[in-house]
Coordinates of C-alpha atoms in Angstrom, one line a residue:
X205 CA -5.9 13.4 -19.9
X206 CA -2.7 11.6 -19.1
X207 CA -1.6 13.4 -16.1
X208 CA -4.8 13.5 -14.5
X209 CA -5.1 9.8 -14.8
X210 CA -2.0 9.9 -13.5
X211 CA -2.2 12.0 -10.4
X212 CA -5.4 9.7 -9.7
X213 CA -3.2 6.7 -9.4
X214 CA -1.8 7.0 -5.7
X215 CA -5.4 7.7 -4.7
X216 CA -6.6 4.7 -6.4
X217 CA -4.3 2.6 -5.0
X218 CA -4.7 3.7 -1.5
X219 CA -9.0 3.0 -1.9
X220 CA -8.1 -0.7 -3.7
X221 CA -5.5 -1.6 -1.2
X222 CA -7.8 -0.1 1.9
X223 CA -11.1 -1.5 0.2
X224 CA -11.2 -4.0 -2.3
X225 CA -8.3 -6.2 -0.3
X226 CA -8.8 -4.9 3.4
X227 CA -5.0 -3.6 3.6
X228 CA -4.3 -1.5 6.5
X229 CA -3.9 2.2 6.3
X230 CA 0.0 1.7 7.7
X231 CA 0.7 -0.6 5.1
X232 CA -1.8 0.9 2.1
X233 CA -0.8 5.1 3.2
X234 CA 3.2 4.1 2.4
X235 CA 2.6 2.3 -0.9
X236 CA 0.6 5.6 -1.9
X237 CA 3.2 7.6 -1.0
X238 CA 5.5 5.8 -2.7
X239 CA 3.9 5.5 -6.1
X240 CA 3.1 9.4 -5.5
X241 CA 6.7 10.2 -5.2
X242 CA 7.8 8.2 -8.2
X243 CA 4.8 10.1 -10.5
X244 CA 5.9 13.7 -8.9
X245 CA 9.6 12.6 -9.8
X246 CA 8.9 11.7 -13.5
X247 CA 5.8 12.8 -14.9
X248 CA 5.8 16.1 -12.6
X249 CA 9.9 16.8 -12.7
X250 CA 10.0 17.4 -8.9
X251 CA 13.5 17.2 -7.6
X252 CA 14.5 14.4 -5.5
X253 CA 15.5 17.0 -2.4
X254 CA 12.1 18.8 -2.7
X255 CA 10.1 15.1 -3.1
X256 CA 11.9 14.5 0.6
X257 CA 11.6 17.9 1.8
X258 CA 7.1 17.6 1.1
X259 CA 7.8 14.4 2.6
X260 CA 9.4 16.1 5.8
X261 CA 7.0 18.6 6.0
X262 CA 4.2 16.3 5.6
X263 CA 5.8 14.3 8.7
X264 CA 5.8 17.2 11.0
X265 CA 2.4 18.2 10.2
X266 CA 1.5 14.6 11.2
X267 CA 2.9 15.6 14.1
X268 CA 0.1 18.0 15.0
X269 CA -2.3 15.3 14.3
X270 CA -0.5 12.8 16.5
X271 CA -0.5 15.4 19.7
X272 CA -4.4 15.8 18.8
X273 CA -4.5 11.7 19.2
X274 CA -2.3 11.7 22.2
X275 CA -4.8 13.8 24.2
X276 CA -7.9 12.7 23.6
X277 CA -6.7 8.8 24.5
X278 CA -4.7 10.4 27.6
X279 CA -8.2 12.1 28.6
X280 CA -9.6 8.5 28.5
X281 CA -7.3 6.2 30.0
X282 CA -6.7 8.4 32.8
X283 CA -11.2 9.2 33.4
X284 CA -11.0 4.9 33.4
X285 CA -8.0 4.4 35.7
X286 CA -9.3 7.1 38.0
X287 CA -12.9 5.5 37.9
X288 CA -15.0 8.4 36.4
X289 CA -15.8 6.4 33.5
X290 CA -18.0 4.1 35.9
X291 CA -19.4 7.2 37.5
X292 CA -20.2 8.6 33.5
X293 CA -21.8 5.1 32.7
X294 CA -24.1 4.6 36.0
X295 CA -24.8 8.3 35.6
X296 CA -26.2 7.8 31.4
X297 CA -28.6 5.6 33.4
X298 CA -30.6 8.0 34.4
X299 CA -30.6 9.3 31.2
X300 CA -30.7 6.6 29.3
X301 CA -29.7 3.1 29.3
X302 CA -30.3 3.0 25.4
X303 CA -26.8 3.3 23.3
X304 CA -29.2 5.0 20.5
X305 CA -29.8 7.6 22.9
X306 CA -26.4 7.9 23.7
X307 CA -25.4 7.6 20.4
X308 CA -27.0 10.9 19.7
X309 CA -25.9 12.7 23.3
X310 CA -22.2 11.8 22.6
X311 CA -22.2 10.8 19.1
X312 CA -24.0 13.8 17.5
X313 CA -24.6 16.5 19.7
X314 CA -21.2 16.9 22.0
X315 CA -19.2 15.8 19.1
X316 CA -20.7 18.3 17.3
X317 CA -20.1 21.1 20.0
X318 CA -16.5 20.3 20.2
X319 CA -16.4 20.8 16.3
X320 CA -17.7 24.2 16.8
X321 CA -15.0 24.5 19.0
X322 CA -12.1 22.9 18.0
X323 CA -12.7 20.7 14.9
X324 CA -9.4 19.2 13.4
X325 CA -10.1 15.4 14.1
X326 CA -10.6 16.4 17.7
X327 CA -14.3 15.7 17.8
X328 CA -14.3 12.2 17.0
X329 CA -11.1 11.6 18.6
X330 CA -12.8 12.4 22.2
X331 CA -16.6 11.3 21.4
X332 CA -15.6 7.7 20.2
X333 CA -13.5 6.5 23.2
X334 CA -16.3 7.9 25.8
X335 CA -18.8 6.2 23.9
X336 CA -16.7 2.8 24.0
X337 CA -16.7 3.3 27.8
X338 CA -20.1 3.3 27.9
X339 CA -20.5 0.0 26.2
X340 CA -20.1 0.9 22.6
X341 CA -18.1 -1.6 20.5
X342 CA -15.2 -0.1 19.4
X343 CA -15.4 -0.1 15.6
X344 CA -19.4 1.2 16.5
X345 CA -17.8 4.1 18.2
X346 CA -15.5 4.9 15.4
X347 CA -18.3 4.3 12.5
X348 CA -21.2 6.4 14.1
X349 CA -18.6 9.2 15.8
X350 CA -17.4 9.9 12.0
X351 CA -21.0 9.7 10.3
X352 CA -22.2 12.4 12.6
X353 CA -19.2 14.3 12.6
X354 CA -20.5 16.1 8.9
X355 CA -23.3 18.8 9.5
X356 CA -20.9 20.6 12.1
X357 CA -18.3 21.0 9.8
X358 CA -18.1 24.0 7.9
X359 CA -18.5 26.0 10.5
X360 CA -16.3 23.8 12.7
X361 CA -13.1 25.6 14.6
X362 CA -15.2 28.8 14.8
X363 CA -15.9 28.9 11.1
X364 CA -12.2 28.3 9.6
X365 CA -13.1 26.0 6.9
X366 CA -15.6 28.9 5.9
X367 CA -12.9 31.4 6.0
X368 CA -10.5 29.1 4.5
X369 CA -12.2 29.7 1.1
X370 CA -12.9 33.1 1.7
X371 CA -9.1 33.5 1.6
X372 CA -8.6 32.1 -1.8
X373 CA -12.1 33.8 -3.4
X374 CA -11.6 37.3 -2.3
X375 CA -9.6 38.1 -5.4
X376 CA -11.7 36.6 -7.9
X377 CA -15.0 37.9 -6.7
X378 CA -13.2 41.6 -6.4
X379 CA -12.2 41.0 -10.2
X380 CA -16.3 39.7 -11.3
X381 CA -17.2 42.8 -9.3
X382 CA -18.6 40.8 -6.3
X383 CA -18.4 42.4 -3.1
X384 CA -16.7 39.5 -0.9
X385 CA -18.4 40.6 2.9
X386 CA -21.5 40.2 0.7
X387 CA -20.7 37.1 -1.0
X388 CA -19.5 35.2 2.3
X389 CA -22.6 36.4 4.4
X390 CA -24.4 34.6 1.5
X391 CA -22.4 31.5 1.3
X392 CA -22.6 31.0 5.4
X393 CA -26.4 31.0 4.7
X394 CA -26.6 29.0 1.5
X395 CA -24.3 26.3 3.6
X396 CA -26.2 26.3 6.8
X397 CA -29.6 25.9 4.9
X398 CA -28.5 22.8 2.3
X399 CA -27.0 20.9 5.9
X400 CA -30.3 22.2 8.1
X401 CA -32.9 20.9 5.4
X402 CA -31.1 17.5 4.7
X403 CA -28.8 17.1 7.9
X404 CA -31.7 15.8 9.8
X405 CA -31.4 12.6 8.0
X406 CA -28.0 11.9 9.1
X407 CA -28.7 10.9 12.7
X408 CA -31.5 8.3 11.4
X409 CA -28.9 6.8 8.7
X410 CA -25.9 6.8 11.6
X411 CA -28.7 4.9 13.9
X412 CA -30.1 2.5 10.9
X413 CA -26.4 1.7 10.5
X414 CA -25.6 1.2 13.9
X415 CA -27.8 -1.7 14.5
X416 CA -27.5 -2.8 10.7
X417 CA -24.1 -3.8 11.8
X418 CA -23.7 -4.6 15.7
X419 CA -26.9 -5.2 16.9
X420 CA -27.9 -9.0 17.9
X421 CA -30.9 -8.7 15.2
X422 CA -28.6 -7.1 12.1
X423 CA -31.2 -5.2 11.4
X424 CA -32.2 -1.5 10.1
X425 CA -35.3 -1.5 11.9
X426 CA -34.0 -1.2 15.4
X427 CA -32.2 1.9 14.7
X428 CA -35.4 3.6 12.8
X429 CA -37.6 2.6 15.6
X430 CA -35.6 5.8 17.3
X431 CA -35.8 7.9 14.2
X432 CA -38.3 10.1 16.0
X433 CA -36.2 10.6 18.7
X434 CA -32.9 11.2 16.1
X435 CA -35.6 13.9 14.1
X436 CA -36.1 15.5 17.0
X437 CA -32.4 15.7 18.3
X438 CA -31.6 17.0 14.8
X439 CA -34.3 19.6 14.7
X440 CA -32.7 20.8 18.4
X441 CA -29.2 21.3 16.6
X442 CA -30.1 22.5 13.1
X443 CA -33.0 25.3 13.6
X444 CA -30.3 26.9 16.0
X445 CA -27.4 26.1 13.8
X446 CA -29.0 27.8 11.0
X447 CA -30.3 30.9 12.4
X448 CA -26.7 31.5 13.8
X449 CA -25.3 31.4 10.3
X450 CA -28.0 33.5 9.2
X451 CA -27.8 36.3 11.8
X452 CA -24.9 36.1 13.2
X453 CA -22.1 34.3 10.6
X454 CA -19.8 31.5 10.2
X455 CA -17.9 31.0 13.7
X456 CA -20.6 29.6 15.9
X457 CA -23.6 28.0 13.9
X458 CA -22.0 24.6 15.2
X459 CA -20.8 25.7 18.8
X460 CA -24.1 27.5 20.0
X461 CA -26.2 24.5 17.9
X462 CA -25.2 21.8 19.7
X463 CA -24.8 23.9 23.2
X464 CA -28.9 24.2 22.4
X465 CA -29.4 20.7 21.2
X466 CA -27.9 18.7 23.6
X467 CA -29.7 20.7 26.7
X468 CA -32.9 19.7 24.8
X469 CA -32.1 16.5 23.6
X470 CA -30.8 15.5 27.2
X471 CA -34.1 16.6 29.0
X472 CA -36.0 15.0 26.5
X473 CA -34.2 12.0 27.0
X474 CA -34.9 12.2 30.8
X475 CA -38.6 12.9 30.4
X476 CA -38.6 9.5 27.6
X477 CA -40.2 12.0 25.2
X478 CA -40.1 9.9 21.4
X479 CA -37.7 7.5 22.6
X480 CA -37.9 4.5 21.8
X481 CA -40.1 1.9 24.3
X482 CA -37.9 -0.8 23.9
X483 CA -33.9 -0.5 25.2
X484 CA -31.6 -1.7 23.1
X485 CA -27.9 -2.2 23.8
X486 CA -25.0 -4.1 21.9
X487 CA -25.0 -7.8 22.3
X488 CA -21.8 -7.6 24.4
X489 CA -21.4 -4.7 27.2
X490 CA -18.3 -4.0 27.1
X491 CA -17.8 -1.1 30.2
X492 CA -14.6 0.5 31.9
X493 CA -12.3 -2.5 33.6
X494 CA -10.7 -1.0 35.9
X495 CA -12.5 -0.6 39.4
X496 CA -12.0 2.1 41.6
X497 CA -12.3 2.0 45.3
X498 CA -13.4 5.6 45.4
X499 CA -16.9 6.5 43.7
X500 CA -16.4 9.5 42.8
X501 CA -19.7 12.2 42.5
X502 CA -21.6 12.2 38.6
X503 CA -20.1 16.5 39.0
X504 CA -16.4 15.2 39.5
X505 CA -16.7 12.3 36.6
X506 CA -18.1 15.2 34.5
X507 CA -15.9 18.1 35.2
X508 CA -12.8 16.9 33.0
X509 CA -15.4 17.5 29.9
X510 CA -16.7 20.8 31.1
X511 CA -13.4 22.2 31.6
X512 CA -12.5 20.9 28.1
X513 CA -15.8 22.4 26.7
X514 CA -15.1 26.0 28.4
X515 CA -11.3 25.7 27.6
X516 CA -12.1 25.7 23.7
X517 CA -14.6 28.1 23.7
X518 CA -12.5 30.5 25.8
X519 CA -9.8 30.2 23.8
X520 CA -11.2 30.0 19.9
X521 CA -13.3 32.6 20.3
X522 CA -11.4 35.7 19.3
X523 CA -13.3 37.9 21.5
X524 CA -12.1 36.6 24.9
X525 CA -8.5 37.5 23.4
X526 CA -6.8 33.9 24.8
X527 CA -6.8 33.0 20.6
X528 CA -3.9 35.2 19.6
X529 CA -2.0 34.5 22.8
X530 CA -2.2 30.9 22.0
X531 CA -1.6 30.9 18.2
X532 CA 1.6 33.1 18.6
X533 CA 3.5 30.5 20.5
X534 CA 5.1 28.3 18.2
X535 CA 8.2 26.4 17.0
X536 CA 9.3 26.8 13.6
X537 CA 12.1 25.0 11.2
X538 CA 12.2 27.8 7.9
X539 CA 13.3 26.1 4.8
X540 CA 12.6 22.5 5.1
X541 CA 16.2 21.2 3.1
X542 CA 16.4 24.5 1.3
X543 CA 13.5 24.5 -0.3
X544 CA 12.2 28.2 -0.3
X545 CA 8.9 29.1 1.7
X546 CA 8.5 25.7 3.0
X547 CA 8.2 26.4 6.6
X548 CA 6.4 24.6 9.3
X549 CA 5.0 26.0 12.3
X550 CA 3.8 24.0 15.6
X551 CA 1.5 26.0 17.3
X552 CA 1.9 24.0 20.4
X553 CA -0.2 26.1 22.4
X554 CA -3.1 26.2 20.3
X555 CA -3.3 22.8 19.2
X556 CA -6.3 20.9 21.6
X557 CA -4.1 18.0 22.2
X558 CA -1.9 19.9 24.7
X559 CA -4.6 22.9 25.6
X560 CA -6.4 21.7 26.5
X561 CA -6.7 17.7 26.8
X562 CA -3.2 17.2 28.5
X563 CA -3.9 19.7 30.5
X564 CA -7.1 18.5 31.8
X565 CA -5.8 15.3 32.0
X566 CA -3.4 16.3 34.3
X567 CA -5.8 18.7 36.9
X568 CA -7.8 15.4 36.7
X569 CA -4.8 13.2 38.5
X570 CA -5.6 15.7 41.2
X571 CA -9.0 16.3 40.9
X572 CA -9.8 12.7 41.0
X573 CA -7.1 12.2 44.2
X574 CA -5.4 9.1 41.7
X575 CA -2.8 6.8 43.1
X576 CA 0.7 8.0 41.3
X577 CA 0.8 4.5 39.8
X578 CA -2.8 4.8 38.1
X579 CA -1.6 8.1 36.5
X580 CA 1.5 6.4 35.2
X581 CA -0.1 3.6 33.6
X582 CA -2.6 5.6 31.5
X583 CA 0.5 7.9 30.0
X584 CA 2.3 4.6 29.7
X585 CA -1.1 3.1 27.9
X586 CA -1.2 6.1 25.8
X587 CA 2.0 5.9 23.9
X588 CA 1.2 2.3 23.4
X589 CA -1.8 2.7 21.9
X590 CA -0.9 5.7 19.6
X591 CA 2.2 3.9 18.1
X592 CA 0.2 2.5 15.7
X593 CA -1.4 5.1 13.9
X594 CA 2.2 7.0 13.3
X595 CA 3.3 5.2 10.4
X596 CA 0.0 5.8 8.5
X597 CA -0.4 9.5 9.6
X598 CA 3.3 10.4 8.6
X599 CA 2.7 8.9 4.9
X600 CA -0.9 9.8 4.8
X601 CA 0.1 13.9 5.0
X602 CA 3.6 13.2 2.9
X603 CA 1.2 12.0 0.4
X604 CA -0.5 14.9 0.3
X605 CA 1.9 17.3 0.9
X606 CA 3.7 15.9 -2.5
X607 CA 0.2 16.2 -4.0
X608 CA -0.9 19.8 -3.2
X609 CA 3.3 21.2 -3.6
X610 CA 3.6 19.7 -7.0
X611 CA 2.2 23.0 -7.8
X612 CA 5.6 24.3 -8.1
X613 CA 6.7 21.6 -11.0
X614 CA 8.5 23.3 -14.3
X615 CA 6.2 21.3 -16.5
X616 CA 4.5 23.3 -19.6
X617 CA 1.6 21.4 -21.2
X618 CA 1.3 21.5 -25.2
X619 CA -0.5 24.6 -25.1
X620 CA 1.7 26.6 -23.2
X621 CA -0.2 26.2 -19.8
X622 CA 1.8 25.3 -16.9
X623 CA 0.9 21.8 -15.5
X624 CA -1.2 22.2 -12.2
X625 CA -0.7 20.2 -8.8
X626 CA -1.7 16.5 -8.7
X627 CA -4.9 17.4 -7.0
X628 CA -5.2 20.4 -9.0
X629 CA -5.5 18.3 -12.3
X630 CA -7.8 16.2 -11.2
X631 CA -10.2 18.7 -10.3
X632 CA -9.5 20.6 -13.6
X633 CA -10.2 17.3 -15.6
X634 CA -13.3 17.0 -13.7
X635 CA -14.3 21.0 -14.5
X636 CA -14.3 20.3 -18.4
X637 CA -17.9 18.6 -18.0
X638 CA -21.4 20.1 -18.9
X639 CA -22.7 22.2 -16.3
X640 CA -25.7 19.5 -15.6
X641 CA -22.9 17.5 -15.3
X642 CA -21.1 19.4 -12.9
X643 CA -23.3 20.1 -10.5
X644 CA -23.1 16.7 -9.2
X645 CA -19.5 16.6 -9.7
X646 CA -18.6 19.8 -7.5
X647 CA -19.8 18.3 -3.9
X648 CA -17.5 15.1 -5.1
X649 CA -14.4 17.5 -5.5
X650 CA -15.4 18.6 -2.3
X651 CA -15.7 15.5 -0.3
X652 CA -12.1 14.1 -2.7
X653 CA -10.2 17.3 -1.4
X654 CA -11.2 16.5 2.3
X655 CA -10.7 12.7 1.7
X656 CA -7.0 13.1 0.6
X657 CA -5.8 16.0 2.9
X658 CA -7.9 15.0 5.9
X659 CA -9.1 18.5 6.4
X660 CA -12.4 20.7 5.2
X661 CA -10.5 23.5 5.3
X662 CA -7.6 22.5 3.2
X663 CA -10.1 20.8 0.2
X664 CA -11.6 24.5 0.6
X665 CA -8.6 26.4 -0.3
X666 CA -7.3 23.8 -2.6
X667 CA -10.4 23.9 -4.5
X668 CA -12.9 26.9 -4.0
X669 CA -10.5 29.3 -7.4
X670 CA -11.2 26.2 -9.1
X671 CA -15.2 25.8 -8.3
X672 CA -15.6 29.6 -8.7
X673 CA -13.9 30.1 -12.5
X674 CA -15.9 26.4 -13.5
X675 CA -19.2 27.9 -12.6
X676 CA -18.3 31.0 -14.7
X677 CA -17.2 29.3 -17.1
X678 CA -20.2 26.8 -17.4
X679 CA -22.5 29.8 -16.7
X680 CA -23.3 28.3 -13.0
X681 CA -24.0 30.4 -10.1
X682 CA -21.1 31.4 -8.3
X683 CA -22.8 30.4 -4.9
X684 CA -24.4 27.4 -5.7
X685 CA -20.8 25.4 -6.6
X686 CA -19.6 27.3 -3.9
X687 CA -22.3 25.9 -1.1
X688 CA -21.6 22.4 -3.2
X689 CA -18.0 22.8 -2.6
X690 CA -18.7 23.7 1.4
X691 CA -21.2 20.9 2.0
X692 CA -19.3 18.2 0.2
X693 CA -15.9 19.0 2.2
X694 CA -18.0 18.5 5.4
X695 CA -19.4 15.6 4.1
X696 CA -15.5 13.9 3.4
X697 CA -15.0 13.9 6.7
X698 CA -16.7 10.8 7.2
X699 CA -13.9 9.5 5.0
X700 CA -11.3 11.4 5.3
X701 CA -8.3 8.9 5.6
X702 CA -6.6 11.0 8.7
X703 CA -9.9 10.8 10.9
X704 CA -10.6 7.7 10.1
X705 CA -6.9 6.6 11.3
X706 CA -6.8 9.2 14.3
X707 CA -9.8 7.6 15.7
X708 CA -9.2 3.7 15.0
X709 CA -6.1 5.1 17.0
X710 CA -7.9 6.2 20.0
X711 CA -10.1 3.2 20.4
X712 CA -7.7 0.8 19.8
X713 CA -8.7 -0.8 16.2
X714 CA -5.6 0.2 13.9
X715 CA -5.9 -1.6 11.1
X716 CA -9.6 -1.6 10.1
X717 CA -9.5 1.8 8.4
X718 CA -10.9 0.0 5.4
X719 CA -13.8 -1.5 6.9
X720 CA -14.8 2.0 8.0
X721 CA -14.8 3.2 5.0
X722 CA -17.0 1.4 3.2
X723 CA -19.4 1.4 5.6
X724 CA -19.4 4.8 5.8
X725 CA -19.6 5.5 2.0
X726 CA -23.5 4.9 1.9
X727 CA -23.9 7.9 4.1
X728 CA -21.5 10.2 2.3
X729 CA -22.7 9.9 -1.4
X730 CA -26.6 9.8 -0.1
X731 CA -25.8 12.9 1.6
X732 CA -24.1 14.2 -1.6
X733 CA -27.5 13.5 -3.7
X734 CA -29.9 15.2 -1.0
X735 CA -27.4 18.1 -0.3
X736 CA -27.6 18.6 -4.5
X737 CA -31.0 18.4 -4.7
X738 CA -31.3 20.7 -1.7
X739 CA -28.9 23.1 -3.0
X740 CA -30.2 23.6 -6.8
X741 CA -33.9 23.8 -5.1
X742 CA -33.2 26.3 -2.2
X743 CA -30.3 28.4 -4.3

C-alpha cells in the first residue's frame, strides 16, 4: 500500500492547498508538481532528464489548452468592444430577462452543443464569458457553465471520449470473446441511458445553486421555483440525446441534443411556457461597458456564434471530409530530450482556439465595421487576461504527464510485478475491494482520472483495461463498470482542475479555482450516487 499512498500525495496536496486553505491553482498546481517530481524521482526511479522531459511535454500540451483560452476570450472582448454584446443582451429580452432562463439557453443547452462539437474545455470557455455579458457574476458564470457542462460529455467531440476507451478495450474483449462493435454499441446506450434518466436533475441542482450562492435572498428556493422550466429544458436535450446513442452511436447524442433542445427550450421561453412568474436577476447587473455608437442588428450580434456553431460541425464531423484536412496539419518536436516515443504534436489547425474562434474573431472586425483601435484593444485585453492562468496550466498537465509516464519506471514490486504509473496504482489499490464495494468506487475512478488530467477522454484510456479486468475479476458485468467509468469521467468535468482554471481564465477570476470546487462538489458526488443507482437498476 505504500506507493499508492504515495502517488496520492501530490493530489492531496493540490485539494488541501486549493480547498482547505483557499490557495490558488498557480501557486497550489506548482507545489503538486513539485512533490510529484520528487516521489517519481525516488520512490518511482524516474531519471532526472525524463522527470524534465514529462515536464516539457506536459508544458506544450498546456499549450493547446492555452490557444483554446486565447480564443474564446478574443471572441468576447472583441463581440463587447464591437458592441454586439449590447445587441445579444437587449435581444435575451425578448426571450427572457430571467438569468435562470438564460442560464439554461447558454449555460446548458449551447454549451452543451458546442461539447458535441468540440468539447476540450471549449464549452465552458465560450458559454461563461457570454453569460457574464449578460449580467451574470463572473464566478456564477464559471460555477453553473461547469455544472452543466457533464451530461454532454461522453459523447462530446463527436464521441472521442467514447472511442477513447474503445481503443484501450478492444484487445481485452477480443481475448473474453466479446465482439468489440457489439460491446461499444452497448456501452453508447448503457451511457446515454444512466445520464438521460438522472441528467435531468442537473439543471435544477445548477439553478438551486445559482441563487443559493448569488442571489439577493441566498436561497435554494428561487432557483427551484424554475425547476419546471429546467425539467422541461432537460427532457428537450436528453429524449433526443438518448435516441441518437441508441440508433445512431456515439458521435452526435450531444451535438443533435442540444441542436433539438435549445430550438424548444427557446420557443418555450418566448411563449413563457413553465417559466417562472417572477424575474429574477443578480443583485448587481453587471452588462458590457463599452458603448458602441453603431447598433448593430440581433442577426449581426449573432452571427459570430453561428459561424462558430457551423464551423465545428463542418469540420468534426468526419463525413464532410474538413476533419482529416484539419488534423493532418501539425507541428511536431520527436523526442522530447531523448526520451524515446515522447513526441508532441500541435494540431494547430484543428484545435477550436484558432479554427475556429480566432478566425471568427477576426471576420467579426469586419463584419461588425470596428474601428482599428477597438480591434487592437481586445487582442491587447486578451493576452492580459490569459497571463494568468499559464503558470497553473503548464504545472497542472507536467503534473500529470509525470503521473500517467511513470508507467515506464524500472521498479519490480516484491512479487515480481512491475510497479504501475502513479495514477495507475491508485486505481489498482482501489480495484482490491469487494465488488459491492466497487461499484461505487468505479464512477470515483472515473471522475479522479478526469479530475487530474483535465480530460474525459484521457481518465478513459487511463482507466477503462483497469475497470474491465476488476469487474472480471470481482465477477461484475463488464458493461456496467464500463457505463460507471463513462458517466463518472463526464461527471469530473465539473472538477477537473484544467476547466476549472481555463474558465476562471476567461472571465477574469484567476485565483478562486478553490472556491469552485467546492461548490461544485455537491453536484458531482450526488450525480455519482444517482448515476450508480441508475446504472445497477437499468443494466
Amino acid at each position: 500500500m505504500l506507493h499508492p499512498f504515495l502517488a496520492s500525495l501530490p493530489i492531496l496536496a493540490i485539494i488541501l492547498l486549493m480547498l482547505a486553505w483557499n490557495k490558488p491553482a498557480k501557486l497550489a498546481l506548482p507545489l503538486g508538481w513539485g512533490l510529484a517530481s520528487l516521489i517519481a524521482f525516488f520512490a518511482w526511479q524516474i531519471g532526472v532528464r525524463e522527470i524534465l522531459a514529462f515536464t516539457i511535454f506536459g508544458g506544450l500540451k498546456a499549450f493547446d489548452i492555452l490557444i483554446i483560452i486565447f480564443g474564446a476570450i478574443l471572441i468576447l472582448n472583441t463581440l463587447k468592444n464591437s458592441g454586439a454584446m449590447e445587441t445579444i443582451e437587449r435581444g435575451f429580452g425578448k426571450i427572457s430577462h430571467d438569468a435562470r432562463i438564460q442560464a439554461i439557453i447558454i449555460g446548458y443547452l449551447f454549451a452543451a452543443f458546442i461539447e458535441g462539437a468540440a468539447g476540450f474545455g471549449a464549452p465552458a470557455a465560450l458559454a461563461a464569458p457570454l453569460l457574464v455579458g449578460l449580467g451574470f457574476p463572473p464566478l456564477a458564470a464559471a460555477m453553473i457553465t461547469l455544472i452543466f457542462n457533464s451530461t454532454p460529455v461522453t459523447f462530446g467531440a463527436v464521441g472521442t471520449p467514447v472511442f477513447g476507451a474503445m481503443s484501450v478495450l478492444n484487445s481485452q474483449l477480443a481475448e473474453s470473446g466479446i465482439d468489440p462493435a457489439a460491446f461499444q454499441s452497448e456501452l453508447t446506450q448503457s451511457a446515454a441511458l444512466v445520464h438521460a434518466s438522472v441528467g435531468l436533475i442537473i439543471p435544477v441542482i445548477g439553478l438551486a445553486l445559482l441563487t443559493k450562492f448569488f442571489g439577493k435572498e441566498k436561497s435554494f428556493r428561487k432557483g427551484l421555483a424554475a425547476a419546471p422550466f429546467a425539467v422541461f429544458a432537460g427532457a428537450s436535450f436528453l429524449l433526443p440525446y438518448f435516441l441518437v446513442a441508441k440508433f445512431i452511436g456515439p458521435e452526435l447524442p450531444s451535438l443533435i441534443g442540444a441542436l433539438i433542445g435549445l430550438g424548444i427550450t427557446i420557443l418555450a421561453a418566448r411563449w413563457k411556457f413553465l417559466t417562472p412568474k417572477d424575474v429574477w436577476s443578480f443583485s448587481e447587473k453587471r452588462a458590457a461597458k463599452i458603448k458602441s455608437r453603431t447598433r448593430l442588428s440581433l442577426l449581426r450580434a449573432w452571427t459570430p456564434y453561428f459561424l462558430i456553431a457551423l464551423l465545428l460541425t463542418l469540420t468534426r464531423i468526419p463525413a464532410f471530409g474538413l476533419q482529416e484536412i484539419l488534423q493532418n496539419q501539425t507541428l511536431t518536436l520527436s523526442n522530447i530530450l531523448g526520451v524515446e516515443n515522447l513526441s508532441y504534436s500541435l494540431k494547430w489547425a484543428y484545435l477550436p482556439g484558432i479554427i475556429p474562434f480566432t478566425l471568427i474573431a477576426i471576420l467579426t472586425y469586419f463584419l461588425h465595421r470596428m474601428d482599428w483601435r477597438k480591434a487592437r484593444a481586445a487582442v491587447k485585453n486578451t493576452f492580459r487576461q490569459i497571463s494568468g492562468a499559464v503558470l497553473a496550466l503548464v504545472f497542472g498537465v507536467a503534473l500529470v504527464q509525470i503521473m500517467i509516464q511513470s508507467e515506464t519506471n524500472p521498479v519490480l514490486l516484491a512479487d515480481g510485478v512491475a510497479l504501475k504509473s502513479m495514477l495507475g496504482e491508485i486505481a489498482n489499490s482501489a480495484s482490491r475491494l469487494s465488488s459491492e464495494v466497487f461499484i461505487f468506487i468505479s464512477p470515483l475512478i472515473g471522475i479522479l482520472g478526469a479530475f487530474v488530467s483535465g480530460s474525459s477522454t484521457v481518465s478513459n484510456i487511463l482507466f477503462s483495461p483497469l475497470q474491465f479486468e476488476t469487474a472480471k475479476l470481482l465477477q461484475l458485468s463488464p458493461l456496467l463498470i464500463l457505463t460507471l467509468q463513462l458517466v463518472g469521467s463526464a461527471i469530473g468535468n465539473m472538477i477537473c482542475v484544467n476547466n476549472i482554471v481555463a474558465v476562471s481564465a476567461t472571465v477574469g477570476i484567476t485565483g478562486m479555482e478553490g472556491q469552485i470546487i467546492k461548490r461544485n462538489l455537491v453536484p458531482v458526488f450526488l450525480y455519482a450516487l444517482l448515476a450508480i443507482a441508475a446504472a445497477v437498476i437499468l443494466i
